[in-house]
PDB file of C-alpha atoms in Angstrom:
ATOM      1  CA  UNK A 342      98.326  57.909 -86.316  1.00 46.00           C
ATOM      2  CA  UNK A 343      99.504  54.391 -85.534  1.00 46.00           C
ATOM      3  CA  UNK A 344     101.724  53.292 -82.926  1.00 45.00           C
ATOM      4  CA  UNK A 345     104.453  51.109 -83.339  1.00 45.00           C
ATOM      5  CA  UNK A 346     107.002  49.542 -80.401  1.00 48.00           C
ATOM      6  CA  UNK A 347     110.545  51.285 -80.735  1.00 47.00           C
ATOM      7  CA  UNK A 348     111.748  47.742 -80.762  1.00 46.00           C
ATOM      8  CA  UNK A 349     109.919  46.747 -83.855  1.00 44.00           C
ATOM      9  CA  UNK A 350     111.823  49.710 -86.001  1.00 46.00           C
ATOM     10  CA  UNK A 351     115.359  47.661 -85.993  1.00 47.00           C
ATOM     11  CA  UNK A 352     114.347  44.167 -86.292  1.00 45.00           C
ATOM     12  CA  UNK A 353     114.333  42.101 -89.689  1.00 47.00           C
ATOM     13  CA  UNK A 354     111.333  43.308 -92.074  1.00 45.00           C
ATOM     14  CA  UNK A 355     109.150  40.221 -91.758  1.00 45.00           C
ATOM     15  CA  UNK A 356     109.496  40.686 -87.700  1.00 45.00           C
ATOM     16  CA  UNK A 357     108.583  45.068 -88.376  1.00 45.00           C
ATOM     17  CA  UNK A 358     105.760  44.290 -90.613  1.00 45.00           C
ATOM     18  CA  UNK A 359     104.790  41.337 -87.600  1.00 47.00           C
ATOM     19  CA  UNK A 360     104.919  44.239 -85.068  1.00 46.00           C
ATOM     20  CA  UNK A 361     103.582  46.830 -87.452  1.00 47.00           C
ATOM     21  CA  UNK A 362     100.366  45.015 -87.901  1.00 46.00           C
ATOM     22  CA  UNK A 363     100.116  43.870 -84.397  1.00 51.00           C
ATOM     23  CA  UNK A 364     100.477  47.973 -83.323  1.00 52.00           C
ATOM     24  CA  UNK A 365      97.497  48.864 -85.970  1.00 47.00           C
ATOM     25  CA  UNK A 366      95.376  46.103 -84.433  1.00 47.00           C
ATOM     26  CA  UNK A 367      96.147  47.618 -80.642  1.00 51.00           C
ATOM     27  CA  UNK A 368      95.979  51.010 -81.954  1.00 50.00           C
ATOM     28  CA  UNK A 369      92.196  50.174 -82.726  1.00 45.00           C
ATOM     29  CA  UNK A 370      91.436  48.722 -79.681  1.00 46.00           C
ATOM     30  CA  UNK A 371      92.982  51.470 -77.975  1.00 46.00           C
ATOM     31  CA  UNK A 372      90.807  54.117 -79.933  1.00 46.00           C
ATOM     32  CA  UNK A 373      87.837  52.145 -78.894  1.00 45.00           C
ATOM     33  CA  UNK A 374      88.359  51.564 -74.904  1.00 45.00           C
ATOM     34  CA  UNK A 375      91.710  53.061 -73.865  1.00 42.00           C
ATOM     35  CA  UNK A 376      92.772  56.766 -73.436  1.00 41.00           C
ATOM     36  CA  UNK A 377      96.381  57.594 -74.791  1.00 42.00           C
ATOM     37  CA  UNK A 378      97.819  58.442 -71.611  1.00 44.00           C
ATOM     38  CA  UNK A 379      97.422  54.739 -70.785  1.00 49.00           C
ATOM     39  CA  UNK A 380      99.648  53.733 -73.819  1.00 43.00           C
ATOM     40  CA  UNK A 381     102.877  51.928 -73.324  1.00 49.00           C
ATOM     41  CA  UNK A 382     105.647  55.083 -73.019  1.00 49.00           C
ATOM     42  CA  UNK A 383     107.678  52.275 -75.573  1.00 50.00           C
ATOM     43  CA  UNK A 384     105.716  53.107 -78.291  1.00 48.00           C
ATOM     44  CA  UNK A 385     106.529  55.726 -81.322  1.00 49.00           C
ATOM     45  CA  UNK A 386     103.679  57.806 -82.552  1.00 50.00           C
ATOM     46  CA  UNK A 387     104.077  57.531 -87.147  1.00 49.00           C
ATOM     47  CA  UNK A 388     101.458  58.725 -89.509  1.00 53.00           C
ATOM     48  CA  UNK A 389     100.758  56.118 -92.332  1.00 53.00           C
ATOM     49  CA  UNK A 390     103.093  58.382 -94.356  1.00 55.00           C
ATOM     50  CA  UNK A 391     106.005  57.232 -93.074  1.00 53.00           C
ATOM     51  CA  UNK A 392     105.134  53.836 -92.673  1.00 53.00           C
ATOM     52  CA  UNK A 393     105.220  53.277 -96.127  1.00 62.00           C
ATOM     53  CA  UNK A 394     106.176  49.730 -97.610  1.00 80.00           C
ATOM     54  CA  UNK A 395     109.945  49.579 -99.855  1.00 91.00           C
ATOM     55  CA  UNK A 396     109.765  52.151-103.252  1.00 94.00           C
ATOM     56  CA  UNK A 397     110.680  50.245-106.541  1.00 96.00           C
ATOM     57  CA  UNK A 398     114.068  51.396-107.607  1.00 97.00           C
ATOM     58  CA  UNK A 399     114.546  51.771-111.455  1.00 97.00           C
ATOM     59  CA  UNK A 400     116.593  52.917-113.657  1.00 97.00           C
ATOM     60  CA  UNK A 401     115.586  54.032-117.070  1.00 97.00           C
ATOM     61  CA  UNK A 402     118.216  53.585-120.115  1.00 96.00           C
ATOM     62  CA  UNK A 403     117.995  55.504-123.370  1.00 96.00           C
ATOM     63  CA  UNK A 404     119.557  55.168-126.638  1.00 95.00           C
ATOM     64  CA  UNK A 405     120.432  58.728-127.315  1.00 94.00           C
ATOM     65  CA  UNK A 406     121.325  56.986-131.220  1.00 94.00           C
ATOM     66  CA  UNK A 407     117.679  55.109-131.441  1.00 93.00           C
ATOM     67  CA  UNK A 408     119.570  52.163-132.657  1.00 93.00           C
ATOM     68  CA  UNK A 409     121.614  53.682-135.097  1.00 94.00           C
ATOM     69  CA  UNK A 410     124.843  52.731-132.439  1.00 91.00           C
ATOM     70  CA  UNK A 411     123.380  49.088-133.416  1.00 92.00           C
ATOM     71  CA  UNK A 412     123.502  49.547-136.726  1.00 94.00           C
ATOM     72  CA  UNK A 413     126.663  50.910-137.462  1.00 92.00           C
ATOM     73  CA  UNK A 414     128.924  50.237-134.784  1.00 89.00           C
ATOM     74  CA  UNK A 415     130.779  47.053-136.563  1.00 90.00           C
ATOM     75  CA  UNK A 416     131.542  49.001-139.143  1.00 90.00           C
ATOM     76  CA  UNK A 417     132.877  52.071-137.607  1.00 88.00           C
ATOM     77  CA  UNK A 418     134.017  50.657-134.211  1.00 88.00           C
ATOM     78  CA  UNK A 419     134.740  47.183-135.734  1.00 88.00           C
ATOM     79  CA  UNK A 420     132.946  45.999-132.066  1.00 87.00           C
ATOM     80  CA  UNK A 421     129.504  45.724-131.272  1.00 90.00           C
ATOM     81  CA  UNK A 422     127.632  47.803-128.849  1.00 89.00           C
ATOM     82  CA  UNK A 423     123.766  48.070-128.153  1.00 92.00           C
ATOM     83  CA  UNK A 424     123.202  52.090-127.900  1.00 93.00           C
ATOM     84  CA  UNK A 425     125.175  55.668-126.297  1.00 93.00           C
ATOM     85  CA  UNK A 426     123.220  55.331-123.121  1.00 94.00           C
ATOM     86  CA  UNK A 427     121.878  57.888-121.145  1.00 94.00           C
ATOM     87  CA  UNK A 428     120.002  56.935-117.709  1.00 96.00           C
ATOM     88  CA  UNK A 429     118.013  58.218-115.013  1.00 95.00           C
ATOM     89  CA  UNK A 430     117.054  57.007-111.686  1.00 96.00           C
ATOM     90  CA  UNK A 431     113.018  56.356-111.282  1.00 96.00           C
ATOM     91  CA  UNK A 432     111.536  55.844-107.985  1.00 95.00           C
ATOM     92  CA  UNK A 433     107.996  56.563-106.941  1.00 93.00           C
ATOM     93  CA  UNK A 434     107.155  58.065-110.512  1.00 92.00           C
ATOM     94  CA  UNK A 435     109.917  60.543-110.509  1.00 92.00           C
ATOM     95  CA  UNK A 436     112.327  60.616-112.810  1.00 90.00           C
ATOM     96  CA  UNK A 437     116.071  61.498-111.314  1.00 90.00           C
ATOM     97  CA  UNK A 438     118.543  63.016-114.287  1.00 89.00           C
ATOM     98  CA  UNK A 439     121.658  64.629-114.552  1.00 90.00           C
ATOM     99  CA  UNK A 440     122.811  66.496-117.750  1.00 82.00           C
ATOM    100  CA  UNK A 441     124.438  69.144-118.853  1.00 79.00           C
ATOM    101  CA  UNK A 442     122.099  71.566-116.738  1.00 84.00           C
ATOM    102  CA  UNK A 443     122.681  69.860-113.263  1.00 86.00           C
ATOM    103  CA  UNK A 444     120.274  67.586-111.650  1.00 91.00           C
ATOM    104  CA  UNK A 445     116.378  67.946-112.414  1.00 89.00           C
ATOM    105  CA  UNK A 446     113.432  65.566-112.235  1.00 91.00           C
ATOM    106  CA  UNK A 447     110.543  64.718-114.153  1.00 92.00           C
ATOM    107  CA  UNK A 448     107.648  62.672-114.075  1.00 92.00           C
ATOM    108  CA  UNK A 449     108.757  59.421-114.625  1.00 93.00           C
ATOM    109  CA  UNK A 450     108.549  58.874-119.095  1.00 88.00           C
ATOM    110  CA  UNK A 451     108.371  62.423-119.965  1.00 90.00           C
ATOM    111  CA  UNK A 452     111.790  63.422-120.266  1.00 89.00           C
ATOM    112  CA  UNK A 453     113.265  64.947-123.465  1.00 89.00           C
ATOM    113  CA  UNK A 454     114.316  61.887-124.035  1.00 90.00           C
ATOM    114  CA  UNK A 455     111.408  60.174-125.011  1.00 90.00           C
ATOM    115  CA  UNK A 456     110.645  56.381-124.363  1.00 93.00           C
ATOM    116  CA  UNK A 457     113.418  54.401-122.663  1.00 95.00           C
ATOM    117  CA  UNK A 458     114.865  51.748-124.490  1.00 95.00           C
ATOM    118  CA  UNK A 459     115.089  49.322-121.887  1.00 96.00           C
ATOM    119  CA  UNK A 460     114.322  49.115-117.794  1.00 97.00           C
ATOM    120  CA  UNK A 461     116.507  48.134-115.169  1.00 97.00           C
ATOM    121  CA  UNK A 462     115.125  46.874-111.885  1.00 97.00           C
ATOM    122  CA  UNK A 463     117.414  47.935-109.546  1.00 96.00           C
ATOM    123  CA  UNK A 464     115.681  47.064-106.226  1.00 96.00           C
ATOM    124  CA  UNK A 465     114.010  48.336-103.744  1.00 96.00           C
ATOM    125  CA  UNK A 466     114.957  51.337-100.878  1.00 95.00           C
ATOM    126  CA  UNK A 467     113.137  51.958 -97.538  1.00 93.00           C
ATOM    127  CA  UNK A 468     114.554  55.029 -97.748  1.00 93.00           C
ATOM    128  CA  UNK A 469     111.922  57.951 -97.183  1.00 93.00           C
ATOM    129  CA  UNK A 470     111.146  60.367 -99.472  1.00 91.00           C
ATOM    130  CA  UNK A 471     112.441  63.359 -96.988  1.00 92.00           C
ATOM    131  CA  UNK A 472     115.815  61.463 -96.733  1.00 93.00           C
ATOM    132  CA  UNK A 473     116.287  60.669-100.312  1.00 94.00           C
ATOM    133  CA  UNK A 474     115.880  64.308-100.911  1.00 93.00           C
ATOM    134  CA  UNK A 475     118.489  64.981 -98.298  1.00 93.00           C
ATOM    135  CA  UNK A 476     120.278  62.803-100.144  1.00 93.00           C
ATOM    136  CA  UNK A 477     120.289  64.487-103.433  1.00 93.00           C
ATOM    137  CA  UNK A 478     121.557  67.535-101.856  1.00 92.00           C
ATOM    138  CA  UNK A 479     124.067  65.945-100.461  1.00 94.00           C
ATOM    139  CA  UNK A 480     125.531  65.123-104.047  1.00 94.00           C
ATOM    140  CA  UNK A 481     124.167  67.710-105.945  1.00 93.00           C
ATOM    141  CA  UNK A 482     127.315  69.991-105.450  1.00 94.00           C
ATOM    142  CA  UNK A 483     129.290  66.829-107.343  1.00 93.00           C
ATOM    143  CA  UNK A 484     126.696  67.358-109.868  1.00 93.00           C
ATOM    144  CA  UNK A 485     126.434  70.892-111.074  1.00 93.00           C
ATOM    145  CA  UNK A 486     126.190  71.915-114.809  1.00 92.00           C
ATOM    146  CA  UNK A 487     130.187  72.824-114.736  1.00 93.00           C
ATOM    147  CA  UNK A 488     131.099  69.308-113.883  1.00 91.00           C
ATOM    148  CA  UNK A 489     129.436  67.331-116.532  1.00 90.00           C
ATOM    149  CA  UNK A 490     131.669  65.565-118.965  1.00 89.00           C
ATOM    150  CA  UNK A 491     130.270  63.244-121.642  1.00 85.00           C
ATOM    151  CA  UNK A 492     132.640  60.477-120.843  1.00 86.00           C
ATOM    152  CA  UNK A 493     134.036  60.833-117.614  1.00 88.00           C
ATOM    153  CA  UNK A 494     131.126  62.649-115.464  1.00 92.00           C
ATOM    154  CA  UNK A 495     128.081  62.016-116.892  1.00 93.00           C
ATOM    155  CA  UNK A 496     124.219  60.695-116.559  1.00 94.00           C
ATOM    156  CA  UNK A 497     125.267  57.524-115.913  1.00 95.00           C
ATOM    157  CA  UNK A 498     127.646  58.477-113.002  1.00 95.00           C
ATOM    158  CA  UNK A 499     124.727  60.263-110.958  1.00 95.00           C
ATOM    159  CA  UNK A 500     122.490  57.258-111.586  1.00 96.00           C
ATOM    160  CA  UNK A 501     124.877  54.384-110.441  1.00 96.00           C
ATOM    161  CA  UNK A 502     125.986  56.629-107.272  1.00 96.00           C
ATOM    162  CA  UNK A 503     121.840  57.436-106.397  1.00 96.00           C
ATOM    163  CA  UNK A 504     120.894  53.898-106.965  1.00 96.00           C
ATOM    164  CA  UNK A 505     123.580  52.558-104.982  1.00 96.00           C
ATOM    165  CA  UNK A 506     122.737  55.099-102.347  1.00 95.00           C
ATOM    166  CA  UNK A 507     119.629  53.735-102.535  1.00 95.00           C
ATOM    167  CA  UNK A 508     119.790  50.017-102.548  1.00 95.00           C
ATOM    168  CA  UNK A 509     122.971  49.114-102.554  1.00 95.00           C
ATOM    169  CA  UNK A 510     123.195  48.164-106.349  1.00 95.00           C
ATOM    170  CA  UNK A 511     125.000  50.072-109.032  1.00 95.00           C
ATOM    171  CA  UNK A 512     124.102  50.089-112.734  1.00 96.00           C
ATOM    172  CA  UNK A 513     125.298  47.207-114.991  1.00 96.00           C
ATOM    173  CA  UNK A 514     129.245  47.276-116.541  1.00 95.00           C
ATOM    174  CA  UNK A 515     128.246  47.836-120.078  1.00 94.00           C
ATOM    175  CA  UNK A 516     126.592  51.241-119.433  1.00 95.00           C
ATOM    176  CA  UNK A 517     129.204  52.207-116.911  1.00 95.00           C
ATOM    177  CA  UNK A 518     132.461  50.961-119.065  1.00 92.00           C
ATOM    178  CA  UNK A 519     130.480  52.211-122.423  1.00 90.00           C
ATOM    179  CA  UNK A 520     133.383  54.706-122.917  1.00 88.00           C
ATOM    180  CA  UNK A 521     136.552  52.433-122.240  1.00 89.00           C
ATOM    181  CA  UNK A 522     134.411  50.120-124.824  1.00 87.00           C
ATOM    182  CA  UNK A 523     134.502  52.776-127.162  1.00 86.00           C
ATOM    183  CA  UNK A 524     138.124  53.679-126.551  1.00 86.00           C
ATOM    184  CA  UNK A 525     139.427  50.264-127.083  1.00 84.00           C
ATOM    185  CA  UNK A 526     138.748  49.913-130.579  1.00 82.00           C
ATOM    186  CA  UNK A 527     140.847  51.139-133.545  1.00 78.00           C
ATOM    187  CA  UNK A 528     138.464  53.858-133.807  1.00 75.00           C
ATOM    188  CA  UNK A 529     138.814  54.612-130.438  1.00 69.00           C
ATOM    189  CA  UNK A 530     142.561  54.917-130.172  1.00 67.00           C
TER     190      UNK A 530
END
């Protein structure tokens, strides 16, 4: 258990990880001379767990074509476009997805998918693991097998909504706008 001053949870991260370390250090000290009861009532007792440092947020993109979209799109669309993506949110080694059987999760590369084609960096969260469950409940009633819709309420919906949840960044326009793309070409109208 390490103790940490209330204070140091809402200041800037450089000043928490200041305090954090400073708290381990007095923590040891107090193991070695002090009893608990003499510890300062301002500090918060926190396991290691949840003193964790900022999860990588990513998201991984698939070509559900394999590059055939690449191929053939100037012909058929008479526009260019890079793949039919399909993503899913990847933090801690966990792979987020929505499809057309609701939200599930993975280890992080062993989807059905395969291999993504490309990785976004999306950021970084603080959020803890507990919460960002919480979190996922919260939306999963948005996200049940009934509501899926290939173009309007997809895979790529779920991911820009839990990543911004998450770090405050969304996915990139060319994966969210991939169907007005598709739509405003000849083909497409």
């Amino acid at each position: 258990v390490i103790l940490v001053p209330q204070t140091a949870l809402t200041m800037p991260r450089r000043a928490g990880l200041f305090y954090f370390w400073i708290a381990h250090w007095l923590n040891l000290v107090a193991r070695a001379s002090f009893t608990r009861a003499r510890l300062p009532s301002s500090c918060v007792r926190y396991s290691s767990d949840q003193l964790k440092m900022p999860s990588k947020v990513q998201v991984y993109a698939y070509d559900l074509t394999h590059g055939m979209a690449a191929a053939l799109s100037p012909m058929l669309l008479g526009k260019q476009i890079q793949g039919v993506w399909h993503t899913a949110v990847v933090i801690d080694g966990r792979e987020e997805i929505f499809f057309g059987y609701g939200i599930n999760r993975a280890r992080a590369g062993t989807t059905m998918f395969g291999r993504p084609h490309h990785i976004i960096d999306v950021g970084t969260t603080e959020v803890p693991k507990e919460m960002r469950e919480e979190l996922l409940s919260d939306i999963s009633p948005r996200y049940r097998p009934e509501d899926y819709s290939l173009l309007w309420h997809n895979c790529n919906h779920f991911s820009n909504e839990f990543a911004q949840l998450l770090t405050g960044e969304g996915l990139p326009e060319y994966i969210m706008n991939q169907a007005e793309t598709v739509f405003n070409t000849p083909w497409g109208e």
